[in-house]
PDB file of C-alpha atoms in Angstrom:
ATOM      1  CA  UNK D   1       0.100  -0.122   0.143  1.00  0.00           C
ATOM      2  CA  UNK D   2       1.039   3.356  -0.963  1.00  0.00           C
ATOM      3  CA  UNK D   3       1.334   6.310   1.009  1.00  0.00           C
ATOM      4  CA  UNK D   4      -1.579   8.222  -1.342  1.00  0.00           C
ATOM      5  CA  UNK D   5      -3.633   5.166  -0.758  1.00  0.00           C
ATOM      6  CA  UNK D   6      -2.962   5.461   3.401  1.00  0.00           C
ATOM      7  CA  UNK D   7      -3.716   9.140   3.216  1.00  0.00           C
ATOM      8  CA  UNK D   8      -6.690   8.849   1.346  1.00  0.00           C
ATOM      9  CA  UNK D   9      -8.225   6.181   3.662  1.00  0.00           C
ATOM     10  CA  UNK D  10      -7.013   8.442   6.657  1.00  0.00           C
ATOM     11  CA  UNK D  11      -8.723  11.562   5.036  1.00  0.00           C
ATOM     12  CA  UNK D  12     -12.060   9.392   4.212  1.00  0.00           C
ATOM     13  CA  UNK D  13     -12.077   8.027   7.739  1.00  0.00           C
ATOM     14  CA  UNK D  14     -11.583  11.463   9.097  1.00  0.00           C
ATOM     15  CA  UNK D  15     -14.709  12.940   7.134  1.00  0.00           C
ATOM     16  CA  UNK D  16     -17.304  10.310   8.537  1.00  0.00           C
ATOM     17  CA  UNK D  17     -15.708  10.873  11.899  1.00  0.00           C
ATOM     18  CA  UNK D  18     -16.536  14.864  11.553  1.00  0.00           C
ATOM     19  CA  UNK D  19     -19.760  14.123  10.066  1.00  0.00           C
ATOM     20  CA  UNK D  20     -20.274  11.388  13.076  1.00  0.00           C
ATOM     21  CA  UNK D  21     -19.185  13.819  15.793  1.00  0.00           C
ATOM     22  CA  UNK D  22     -21.184  16.810  14.452  1.00  0.00           C
ATOM     23  CA  UNK D  23     -24.369  15.289  14.568  1.00  0.00           C
ATOM     24  CA  UNK D  24     -23.760  13.496  17.952  1.00  0.00           C
ATOM     25  CA  UNK D  25     -22.136  16.700  19.679  1.00  0.00           C
ATOM     26  CA  UNK D  26     -24.965  19.214  18.405  1.00  0.00           C
ATOM     27  CA  UNK D  27     -27.695  16.477  18.915  1.00  0.00           C
ATOM     28  CA  UNK D  28     -28.830  17.759  15.006  1.00  0.00           C
ATOM     29  CA  UNK D  29     -28.067  16.918  11.559  1.00  0.00           C
ATOM     30  CA  UNK D  30     -29.553  20.035  10.337  1.00  0.00           C
ATOM     31  CA  UNK D  31     -27.712  21.177   6.911  1.00  0.00           C
ATOM     32  CA  UNK D  32     -26.470  17.455   6.303  1.00  0.00           C
ATOM     33  CA  UNK D  33     -28.563  15.735   3.570  1.00  0.00           C
ATOM     34  CA  UNK D  34     -29.826  12.347   4.466  1.00  0.00           C
ATOM     35  CA  UNK D  35     -30.464  11.414   0.722  1.00  0.00           C
ATOM     36  CA  UNK D  36     -26.496  11.706   0.448  1.00  0.00           C
ATOM     37  CA  UNK D  37     -25.750   9.857   3.678  1.00  0.00           C
ATOM     38  CA  UNK D  38     -28.183   6.888   2.122  1.00  0.00           C
ATOM     39  CA  UNK D  39     -26.478   6.858  -1.316  1.00  0.00           C
ATOM     40  CA  UNK D  40     -22.830   6.472   0.443  1.00  0.00           C
ATOM     41  CA  UNK D  41     -24.511   3.696   2.913  1.00  0.00           C
ATOM     42  CA  UNK D  42     -25.574   2.199  -0.704  1.00  0.00           C
ATOM     43  CA  UNK D  43     -21.894   2.493  -1.883  1.00  0.00           C
ATOM     44  CA  UNK D  44     -20.481   0.391   0.595  1.00  0.00           C
ATOM     45  CA  UNK D  45     -22.936  -2.198   0.802  1.00  0.00           C
ATOM     46  CA  UNK D  46     -22.554  -2.898  -2.892  1.00  0.00           C
ATOM     47  CA  UNK D  47     -18.882  -2.320  -2.839  1.00  0.00           C
ATOM     48  CA  UNK D  48     -18.019  -4.430  -0.009  1.00  0.00           C
ATOM     49  CA  UNK D  49     -19.938  -7.622  -0.346  1.00  0.00           C
ATOM     50  CA  UNK D  50     -16.621  -9.399  -0.769  1.00  0.00           C
ATOM     51  CA  UNK D  51     -16.188  -9.267   2.890  1.00  0.00           C
ATOM     52  CA  UNK D  52     -18.664 -12.647   2.203  1.00  0.00           C
ATOM     53  CA  UNK D  53     -16.373 -14.685   0.192  1.00  0.00           C
ATOM     54  CA  UNK D  54     -13.013 -13.513   0.367  1.00  0.00           C
ATOM     55  CA  UNK D  55     -10.242 -11.987   3.076  1.00  0.00           C
ATOM     56  CA  UNK D  56      -7.580  -9.743   1.793  1.00  0.00           C
ATOM     57  CA  UNK D  57      -5.944  -8.305   5.203  1.00  0.00           C
ATOM     58  CA  UNK D  58      -7.059  -7.196   8.589  1.00  0.00           C
ATOM     59  CA  UNK D  59      -6.731  -3.596   7.565  1.00  0.00           C
ATOM     60  CA  UNK D  60      -8.689  -4.066   4.407  1.00  0.00           C
ATOM     61  CA  UNK D  61     -11.325  -5.909   6.282  1.00  0.00           C
ATOM     62  CA  UNK D  62     -11.574  -3.697   9.342  1.00  0.00           C
ATOM     63  CA  UNK D  63     -11.763  -0.340   7.020  1.00  0.00           C
ATOM     64  CA  UNK D  64     -14.788  -2.157   5.239  1.00  0.00           C
ATOM     65  CA  UNK D  65     -16.352  -2.785   8.359  1.00  0.00           C
ATOM     66  CA  UNK D  66     -16.192   0.607   9.925  1.00  0.00           C
ATOM     67  CA  UNK D  67     -17.479   2.266   6.627  1.00  0.00           C
ATOM     68  CA  UNK D  68     -20.443  -0.042   6.420  1.00  0.00           C
ATOM     69  CA  UNK D  69     -21.193   0.770   9.982  1.00  0.00           C
ATOM     70  CA  UNK D  70     -20.263   4.314  10.057  1.00  0.00           C
ATOM     71  CA  UNK D  71     -22.363   4.818   7.074  1.00  0.00           C
ATOM     72  CA  UNK D  72     -25.546   3.419   8.637  1.00  0.00           C
ATOM     73  CA  UNK D  73     -24.946   4.707  11.988  1.00  0.00           C
ATOM     74  CA  UNK D  74     -25.365   8.353  10.220  1.00  0.00           C
ATOM     75  CA  UNK D  75     -28.391   7.032   8.321  1.00  0.00           C
ATOM     76  CA  UNK D  76     -29.866   5.980  11.707  1.00  0.00           C
ATOM     77  CA  UNK D  77     -29.083   9.607  13.613  1.00  0.00           C
ATOM     78  CA  UNK D  78     -30.507  11.176  10.806  1.00  0.00           C
ATOM     79  CA  UNK D  79     -33.888   9.540   9.936  1.00  0.00           C
ATOM     80  CA  UNK D  80     -34.673   7.725  13.496  1.00  0.00           C
ATOM     81  CA  UNK D  81     -32.598   9.262  16.314  1.00  0.00           C
ATOM     82  CA  UNK D  82     -32.499  13.175  15.795  1.00  0.00           C
ATOM     83  CA  UNK D  83     -35.003  13.134  13.235  1.00  0.00           C
ATOM     84  CA  UNK D  84     -36.985  16.307  14.477  1.00  0.00           C
ATOM     85  CA  UNK D  85     -33.828  18.514  13.087  1.00  0.00           C
ATOM     86  CA  UNK D  86     -33.828  16.867   9.579  1.00  0.00           C
ATOM     87  CA  UNK D  87     -33.920  19.559   7.213  1.00  0.00           C
ATOM     88  CA  UNK D  88     -36.103  17.692   4.510  1.00  0.00           C
ATOM     89  CA  UNK D  89     -37.744  20.421   2.904  1.00  0.00           C
ATOM     90  CA  UNK D  90     -34.120  21.265   1.587  1.00  0.00           C
ATOM     91  CA  UNK D  91     -33.083  18.090   0.964  1.00  0.00           C
ATOM     92  CA  UNK D  92     -35.059  17.275  -2.156  1.00  0.00           C
ATOM     93  CA  UNK D  93     -32.962  16.172  -4.847  1.00  0.00           C
ATOM     94  CA  UNK D  94     -34.290  13.356  -6.742  1.00  0.00           C
ATOM     95  CA  UNK D  95     -32.146  10.651  -6.322  1.00  0.00           C
ATOM     96  CA  UNK D  96     -33.508   7.940  -8.353  1.00  0.00           C
ATOM     97  CA  UNK D  97     -32.320  10.354 -11.445  1.00  0.00           C
ATOM     98  CA  UNK D  98     -28.616   9.056 -10.136  1.00  0.00           C
ATOM     99  CA  UNK D  99     -29.552   5.327  -9.264  1.00  0.00           C
ATOM    100  CA  UNK D 100     -31.242   4.507 -12.274  1.00  0.00           C
ATOM    101  CA  UNK D 101     -28.689   5.670 -14.745  1.00  0.00           C
ATOM    102  CA  UNK D 102     -25.948   4.413 -12.670  1.00  0.00           C
ATOM    103  CA  UNK D 103     -27.391   0.664 -12.416  1.00  0.00           C
ATOM    104  CA  UNK D 104     -27.567   0.943 -16.031  1.00  0.00           C
ATOM    105  CA  UNK D 105     -24.008   2.074 -16.727  1.00  0.00           C
ATOM    106  CA  UNK D 106     -23.015  -0.949 -14.392  1.00  0.00           C
ATOM    107  CA  UNK D 107     -24.907  -3.334 -16.507  1.00  0.00           C
ATOM    108  CA  UNK D 108     -23.531  -2.255 -19.539  1.00  0.00           C
ATOM    109  CA  UNK D 109     -20.014  -1.188 -18.782  1.00  0.00           C
ATOM    110  CA  UNK D 110     -17.903  -3.666 -16.043  1.00  0.00           C
ATOM    111  CA  UNK D 111     -14.995  -5.770 -15.841  1.00  0.00           C
ATOM    112  CA  UNK D 112     -16.663  -8.526 -15.391  1.00  0.00           C
ATOM    113  CA  UNK D 113     -20.492  -9.792 -16.093  1.00  0.00           C
ATOM    114  CA  UNK D 114     -21.528 -11.300 -12.922  1.00  0.00           C
ATOM    115  CA  UNK D 115     -23.590 -10.022  -9.943  1.00  0.00           C
ATOM    116  CA  UNK D 116     -20.355  -9.025  -7.404  1.00  0.00           C
ATOM    117  CA  UNK D 117     -18.517  -7.114 -10.230  1.00  0.00           C
ATOM    118  CA  UNK D 118     -21.769  -5.224 -11.152  1.00  0.00           C
ATOM    119  CA  UNK D 119     -22.391  -4.197  -7.850  1.00  0.00           C
ATOM    120  CA  UNK D 120     -18.819  -3.097  -7.384  1.00  0.00           C
ATOM    121  CA  UNK D 121     -18.982  -1.217 -10.733  1.00  0.00           C
ATOM    122  CA  UNK D 122     -22.265   0.210  -9.628  1.00  0.00           C
ATOM    123  CA  UNK D 123     -20.743   1.200  -6.025  1.00  0.00           C
ATOM    124  CA  UNK D 124     -17.912   2.971  -7.812  1.00  0.00           C
ATOM    125  CA  UNK D 125     -20.101   5.252 -10.348  1.00  0.00           C
ATOM    126  CA  UNK D 126     -22.637   5.525  -7.678  1.00  0.00           C
ATOM    127  CA  UNK D 127     -19.850   7.171  -5.425  1.00  0.00           C
ATOM    128  CA  UNK D 128     -18.862   9.842  -8.092  1.00  0.00           C
ATOM    129  CA  UNK D 129     -22.304  11.307  -7.828  1.00  0.00           C
ATOM    130  CA  UNK D 130     -23.692  10.597  -4.159  1.00  0.00           C
ATOM    131  CA  UNK D 131     -22.321  13.758  -3.007  1.00  0.00           C
ATOM    132  CA  UNK D 132     -24.700  15.838  -5.217  1.00  0.00           C
ATOM    133  CA  UNK D 133     -27.879  15.966  -2.806  1.00  0.00           C
ATOM    134  CA  UNK D 134     -25.305  17.449  -0.294  1.00  0.00           C
ATOM    135  CA  UNK D 135     -24.969  20.280  -2.968  1.00  0.00           C
ATOM    136  CA  UNK D 136     -27.586  20.770  -4.070  1.00  0.00           C
ATOM    137  CA  UNK D 137     -29.222  21.090  -0.251  1.00  0.00           C
ATOM    138  CA  UNK D 138     -26.489  23.649   0.235  1.00  0.00           C
ATOM    139  CA  UNK D 139     -27.153  25.611  -2.545  1.00  0.00           C
ATOM    140  CA  UNK D 140     -30.919  25.693  -1.906  1.00  0.00           C
ATOM    141  CA  UNK D 141     -30.075  26.953   1.983  1.00  0.00           C
ATOM    142  CA  UNK D 142     -27.302  29.467   0.753  1.00  0.00           C
ATOM    143  CA  UNK D 143     -25.039  28.295   3.440  1.00  0.00           C
ATOM    144  CA  UNK D 144     -23.229  25.404   5.192  1.00  0.00           C
ATOM    145  CA  UNK D 145     -21.993  25.115   8.642  1.00  0.00           C
ATOM    146  CA  UNK D 146     -18.235  25.196   8.744  1.00  0.00           C
ATOM    147  CA  UNK D 147     -18.132  21.872  10.352  1.00  0.00           C
ATOM    148  CA  UNK D 148     -19.976  20.240   7.481  1.00  0.00           C
ATOM    149  CA  UNK D 149     -17.611  22.169   5.323  1.00  0.00           C
ATOM    150  CA  UNK D 150     -14.959  20.285   6.892  1.00  0.00           C
ATOM    151  CA  UNK D 151     -16.391  16.644   6.097  1.00  0.00           C
ATOM    152  CA  UNK D 152     -16.873  17.793   2.664  1.00  0.00           C
ATOM    153  CA  UNK D 153     -13.418  18.908   2.140  1.00  0.00           C
ATOM    154  CA  UNK D 154     -11.822  15.349   3.538  1.00  0.00           C
ATOM    155  CA  UNK D 155     -14.251  13.669   1.431  1.00  0.00           C
ATOM    156  CA  UNK D 156     -12.986  15.234  -1.505  1.00  0.00           C
ATOM    157  CA  UNK D 157      -9.286  14.871  -0.548  1.00  0.00           C
ATOM    158  CA  UNK D 158      -9.954  11.671  -0.277  1.00  0.00           C
ATOM    159  CA  UNK D 159     -10.933  11.053  -3.632  1.00  0.00           C
ATOM    160  CA  UNK D 160      -8.097  13.373  -5.060  1.00  0.00           C
ATOM    161  CA  UNK D 161      -5.531  11.165  -2.978  1.00  0.00           C
ATOM    162  CA  UNK D 162      -7.105   8.089  -4.859  1.00  0.00           C
ATOM    163  CA  UNK D 163      -6.806   9.557  -8.018  1.00  0.00           C
ATOM    164  CA  UNK D 164      -3.005   9.992  -7.177  1.00  0.00           C
ATOM    165  CA  UNK D 165      -2.813   6.523  -6.217  1.00  0.00           C
ATOM    166  CA  UNK D 166      -4.509   5.271  -9.629  1.00  0.00           C
ATOM    167  CA  UNK D 167      -1.552   7.015 -11.179  1.00  0.00           C
ATOM    168  CA  UNK D 168       1.084   5.909  -8.826  1.00  0.00           C
ATOM    169  CA  UNK D 169       0.076   2.245  -9.453  1.00  0.00           C
ATOM    170  CA  UNK D 170      -0.259   2.831 -13.320  1.00  0.00           C
ATOM    171  CA  UNK D 171       3.485   4.032 -13.153  1.00  0.00           C
ATOM    172  CA  UNK D 172       4.836   1.520 -10.472  1.00  0.00           C
ATOM    173  CA  UNK D 173       3.097  -1.500 -10.637  1.00  0.00           C
ATOM    174  CA  UNK D 174       1.347  -1.552 -13.920  1.00  0.00           C
ATOM    175  CA  UNK D 175      -1.856  -1.464 -13.014  1.00  0.00           C
ATOM    176  CA  UNK D 176      -4.867   0.242 -14.872  1.00  0.00           C
ATOM    177  CA  UNK D 177      -8.414   0.784 -14.035  1.00  0.00           C
ATOM    178  CA  UNK D 178     -10.308   2.998 -16.209  1.00  0.00           C
ATOM    179  CA  UNK D 179     -13.664   2.569 -14.508  1.00  0.00           C
ATOM    180  CA  UNK D 180     -12.257   3.543 -10.875  1.00  0.00           C
ATOM    181  CA  UNK D 181     -10.098   6.805 -12.630  1.00  0.00           C
ATOM    182  CA  UNK D 182     -12.827   8.064 -14.735  1.00  0.00           C
ATOM    183  CA  UNK D 183     -15.472   7.792 -12.114  1.00  0.00           C
ATOM    184  CA  UNK D 184     -12.299   9.510  -9.648  1.00  0.00           C
ATOM    185  CA  UNK D 185     -12.299  12.195 -12.042  1.00  0.00           C
ATOM    186  CA  UNK D 186     -16.171  12.823 -12.075  1.00  0.00           C
ATOM    187  CA  UNK D 187     -16.188  12.870  -8.576  1.00  0.00           C
ATOM    188  CA  UNK D 188     -13.235  15.398  -8.078  1.00  0.00           C
ATOM    189  CA  UNK D 189     -14.311  17.518 -10.706  1.00  0.00           C
ATOM    190  CA  UNK D 190     -17.541  17.779  -8.795  1.00  0.00           C
ATOM    191  CA  UNK D 191     -15.622  18.699  -5.589  1.00  0.00           C
ATOM    192  CA  UNK D 192     -13.555  21.557  -7.695  1.00  0.00           C
ATOM    193  CA  UNK D 193     -15.941  24.763  -6.973  1.00  0.00           C
ATOM    194  CA  UNK D 194     -16.332  23.461  -3.340  1.00  0.00           C
ATOM    195  CA  UNK D 195     -12.627  23.544  -2.890  1.00  0.00           C
ATOM    196  CA  UNK D 196     -12.082  26.874  -4.151  1.00  0.00           C
ATOM    197  CA  UNK D 197     -15.055  28.028  -2.201  1.00  0.00           C
ATOM    198  CA  UNK D 198     -13.557  26.335   0.919  1.00  0.00           C
ATOM    199  CA  UNK D 199      -9.642  27.785   0.479  1.00  0.00           C
ATOM    200  CA  UNK D 200     -11.135  31.321  -0.221  1.00  0.00           C
ATOM    201  CA  UNK D 201     -14.055  31.660   2.088  1.00  0.00           C
ATOM    202  CA  UNK D 202     -13.882  28.914   5.247  1.00  0.00           C
ATOM    203  CA  UNK D 203     -10.277  29.132   5.739  1.00  0.00           C
ATOM    204  CA  UNK D 204     -10.494  32.382   6.150  1.00  0.00           C
ATOM    205  CA  UNK D 205     -13.005  32.312   8.831  1.00  0.00           C
ATOM    206  CA  UNK D 206     -16.069  33.175   6.200  1.00  0.00           C
ATOM    207  CA  UNK D 207     -19.327  31.163   5.717  1.00  0.00           C
ATOM    208  CA  UNK D 208     -19.175  28.794   2.700  1.00  0.00           C
ATOM    209  CA  UNK D 209     -22.172  29.389   0.197  1.00  0.00           C
ATOM    210  CA  UNK D 210     -22.900  28.196  -3.263  1.00  0.00           C
ATOM    211  CA  UNK D 211     -24.675  29.885  -5.858  1.00  0.00           C
ATOM    212  CA  UNK D 212     -28.430  29.119  -5.835  1.00  0.00           C
TER     213      UNK D 212
END
């Protein structure tokens, strides 16, 4: 495992922990898109079904279990424990416009036409757009809490580091996965505008807002 993969994993874990702590400490999920969190839970569930069929390493297995567990814990807190604080009026992105096309694409473009491989491919495609309901929600409300922007920053940093990881593996290991790379590029592009606003506003102590 190279340093970019490791720091990417740690950035991903940091994003998840930041979000969970934000919800738990404030006893509120205001400003958090439940729909994005459901999509992420679906991503991890369909991607890590290989937990039932293979073992790679203790690190690999532990991280997969943590991701799945935290994803469902977040969904539970939004839709059950702190449901009264959930802003469903602004979380209105039509997720079927993401899930259905992504599902169709996973059937058409994959490495191997088998159930586990199609579901893995589905998870890669879906992850690249799963943040859209959150960004859409921020654009509707006009701003985001600072802690929420930190969560989004580390989530975007994770994907950017994974892109570097794929480049590293291509040059030093001869490994190339077009599906993961293209999906990673799409996801990183979606974060570009946010990264700019994060650096120019949040890091200077201002509130982040997206154009409505």
